[in-house]
Amino acid sequence: MRPRRISNPYSVDFKKQPPTVLSADGAIPITRDDVFLITKGAAAALTVAAPGDANIGRRLTILSGSDAAHVVTFTGTTLQDGTAGANTTWTAPAVQGASLVVVAVTAAKWNVESFNLGTIAP
């Protein structure tokens, strides 16, 4: 008797995807889990919208890939970092390698999962 082949409808494709390069000021898309690499030579001004119901559970990883003090602004003070009160910005130091990982926990909040270097502020 030959074994049956069973397909798994819950399988996950773990192909490695290159990071999405951010080389200019603008909005960071939040429609899928993604890794973003900021490569602008001068300080980038980037924004992240509130998650909305469709994006609860979404994970964004933001990496600094250039020696500039990039500023990521979360609209509506939606950034929660475990301190009292909500925050608005993450400012990377002017060195490569800084990172921020956020997860959408509600339609109106991004929680900081981890960050390496930089400043989170209201």
Short mmCIF file of C-alpha atoms in Angstrom, two decimals:
data_model
loop_
_atom_site.label_atom_id
_atom_site.label_comp_id
_atom_site.label_asym_id
_atom_site.label_seq_id
_atom_site.Cartn_x
_atom_site.Cartn_y
_atom_site.Cartn_z
CA MET A 1 0.00 0.00 0.00
CA ARG A 2 1.39 3.38 -1.02
CA PRO A 3 1.16 6.26 1.47
CA ARG A 4 -1.27 9.00 0.57
CA ARG A 5 0.06 12.45 -0.08
CA ILE A 6 -1.72 15.00 2.10
CA SER A 7 -1.54 18.67 1.28
CA ASN A 8 -1.48 21.17 4.11
CA PRO A 9 -3.82 24.14 3.55
CA TYR A 10 -2.08 25.96 6.41
CA SER A 11 1.44 25.77 5.04
CA VAL A 12 3.44 28.97 5.03
CA ASP A 13 5.81 30.09 2.30
CA PHE A 14 9.04 31.06 4.04
CA LYS A 15 10.85 32.42 1.00
CA LYS A 16 13.18 35.20 1.97
CA GLN A 17 12.16 38.53 0.52
CA PRO A 18 14.58 41.42 0.16
CA PRO A 19 13.71 44.48 2.23
CA THR A 20 11.62 47.24 0.70
CA VAL A 21 13.98 50.15 0.07
CA LEU A 22 12.90 53.61 1.23
CA SER A 23 15.12 56.12 -0.58
CA ALA A 24 12.92 59.22 -0.28
CA ASP A 25 10.54 60.92 2.17
CA GLY A 26 7.01 59.53 2.28
CA ALA A 27 4.53 57.11 3.81
CA ILE A 28 5.53 53.60 4.82
CA PRO A 29 2.97 51.13 3.44
CA ILE A 30 1.22 49.05 6.10
CA THR A 31 -0.73 46.62 3.93
CA ARG A 32 1.54 43.64 4.66
CA ASP A 33 4.23 42.50 7.07
CA ASP A 34 7.45 43.88 5.69
CA VAL A 35 11.05 44.89 6.34
CA PHE A 36 11.96 48.43 5.25
CA LEU A 37 15.51 49.63 4.66
CA ILE A 38 15.97 53.41 4.73
CA THR A 39 18.73 54.33 2.29
CA LYS A 40 18.22 58.07 1.80
CA GLY A 41 21.57 59.90 2.10
CA ALA A 42 20.08 62.73 4.17
CA ALA A 43 17.60 62.43 7.02
CA ALA A 44 14.38 60.83 5.77
CA ALA A 45 10.96 62.04 6.97
CA LEU A 46 8.66 59.01 6.95
CA THR A 47 5.13 58.46 8.25
CA VAL A 48 3.20 55.43 9.45
CA ALA A 49 -0.60 55.61 9.55
CA ALA A 50 -2.75 54.11 12.30
CA PRO A 51 -3.19 50.39 11.60
CA GLY A 52 -6.96 50.25 11.11
CA ASP A 53 -8.99 47.08 11.63
CA ALA A 54 -7.63 45.35 8.52
CA ASN A 55 -4.03 45.54 9.77
CA ILE A 56 -4.32 44.32 13.36
CA GLY A 57 -1.44 41.89 13.89
CA ARG A 58 0.70 43.51 11.18
CA ARG A 59 4.48 43.62 11.90
CA LEU A 60 6.76 46.29 10.42
CA THR A 61 10.54 46.23 10.72
CA ILE A 62 12.31 49.50 9.93
CA LEU A 63 16.09 49.52 9.45
CA SER A 64 18.48 52.42 9.00
CA GLY A 65 20.78 51.75 6.08
CA SER A 66 22.50 55.13 5.85
CA ASP A 67 24.32 57.51 8.16
CA ALA A 68 21.47 59.99 8.69
CA ALA A 69 19.07 60.78 11.54
CA HIS A 70 15.86 59.47 9.95
CA VAL A 71 12.55 60.39 11.59
CA VAL A 72 9.55 58.06 11.47
CA THR A 73 6.32 59.72 12.60
CA PHE A 74 3.35 57.64 13.71
CA THR A 75 0.17 59.60 12.99
CA GLY A 76 -2.14 60.39 15.89
CA THR A 77 0.31 59.42 18.66
CA THR A 78 -0.28 55.73 17.94
CA LEU A 79 3.16 54.47 19.05
CA GLN A 80 3.23 52.68 22.41
CA ASP A 81 6.65 51.78 23.82
CA GLY A 82 5.86 50.60 27.34
CA THR A 83 6.31 53.97 29.00
CA ALA A 84 3.55 56.26 30.27
CA GLY A 85 1.65 57.90 27.44
CA ALA A 86 1.61 57.49 23.69
CA ASN A 87 4.41 58.58 21.40
CA THR A 88 4.66 60.00 17.92
CA THR A 89 8.21 59.56 16.62
CA TRP A 90 11.20 57.29 16.39
CA THR A 91 14.40 59.10 15.45
CA ALA A 92 17.28 56.95 14.33
CA PRO A 93 20.82 58.00 15.21
CA ALA A 94 22.99 59.12 12.31
CA VAL A 95 24.54 55.66 11.92
CA GLN A 96 23.61 52.58 9.98
CA GLY A 97 22.15 49.61 11.82
CA ALA A 98 19.46 51.22 13.98
CA SER A 99 16.14 49.37 13.90
CA LEU A 100 12.55 49.51 15.08
CA VAL A 101 10.01 46.67 15.04
CA VAL A 102 6.35 47.50 15.67
CA VAL A 103 3.21 45.37 15.82
CA ALA A 104 -0.35 46.61 15.31
CA VAL A 105 -2.22 45.54 18.45
CA THR A 106 -5.44 47.46 17.81
CA ALA A 107 -6.84 49.58 15.00
CA ALA A 108 -5.30 52.64 16.68
CA LYS A 109 -2.06 51.39 18.28
CA TRP A 110 1.38 50.21 17.22
CA ASN A 111 3.31 48.53 20.04
CA VAL A 112 7.10 48.57 19.99
CA GLU A 113 8.27 44.98 19.89
CA SER A 114 11.93 45.95 19.87
CA PHE A 115 14.25 48.76 18.93
CA ASN A 116 17.99 49.14 18.61
CA LEU A 117 19.35 52.65 18.99
CA GLY A 118 17.46 55.86 18.45
CA THR A 119 14.91 57.83 20.44
CA ILE A 120 11.18 57.30 20.88
CA ALA A 121 9.39 60.50 21.86
CA PRO A 122 5.95 62.18 22.01
#
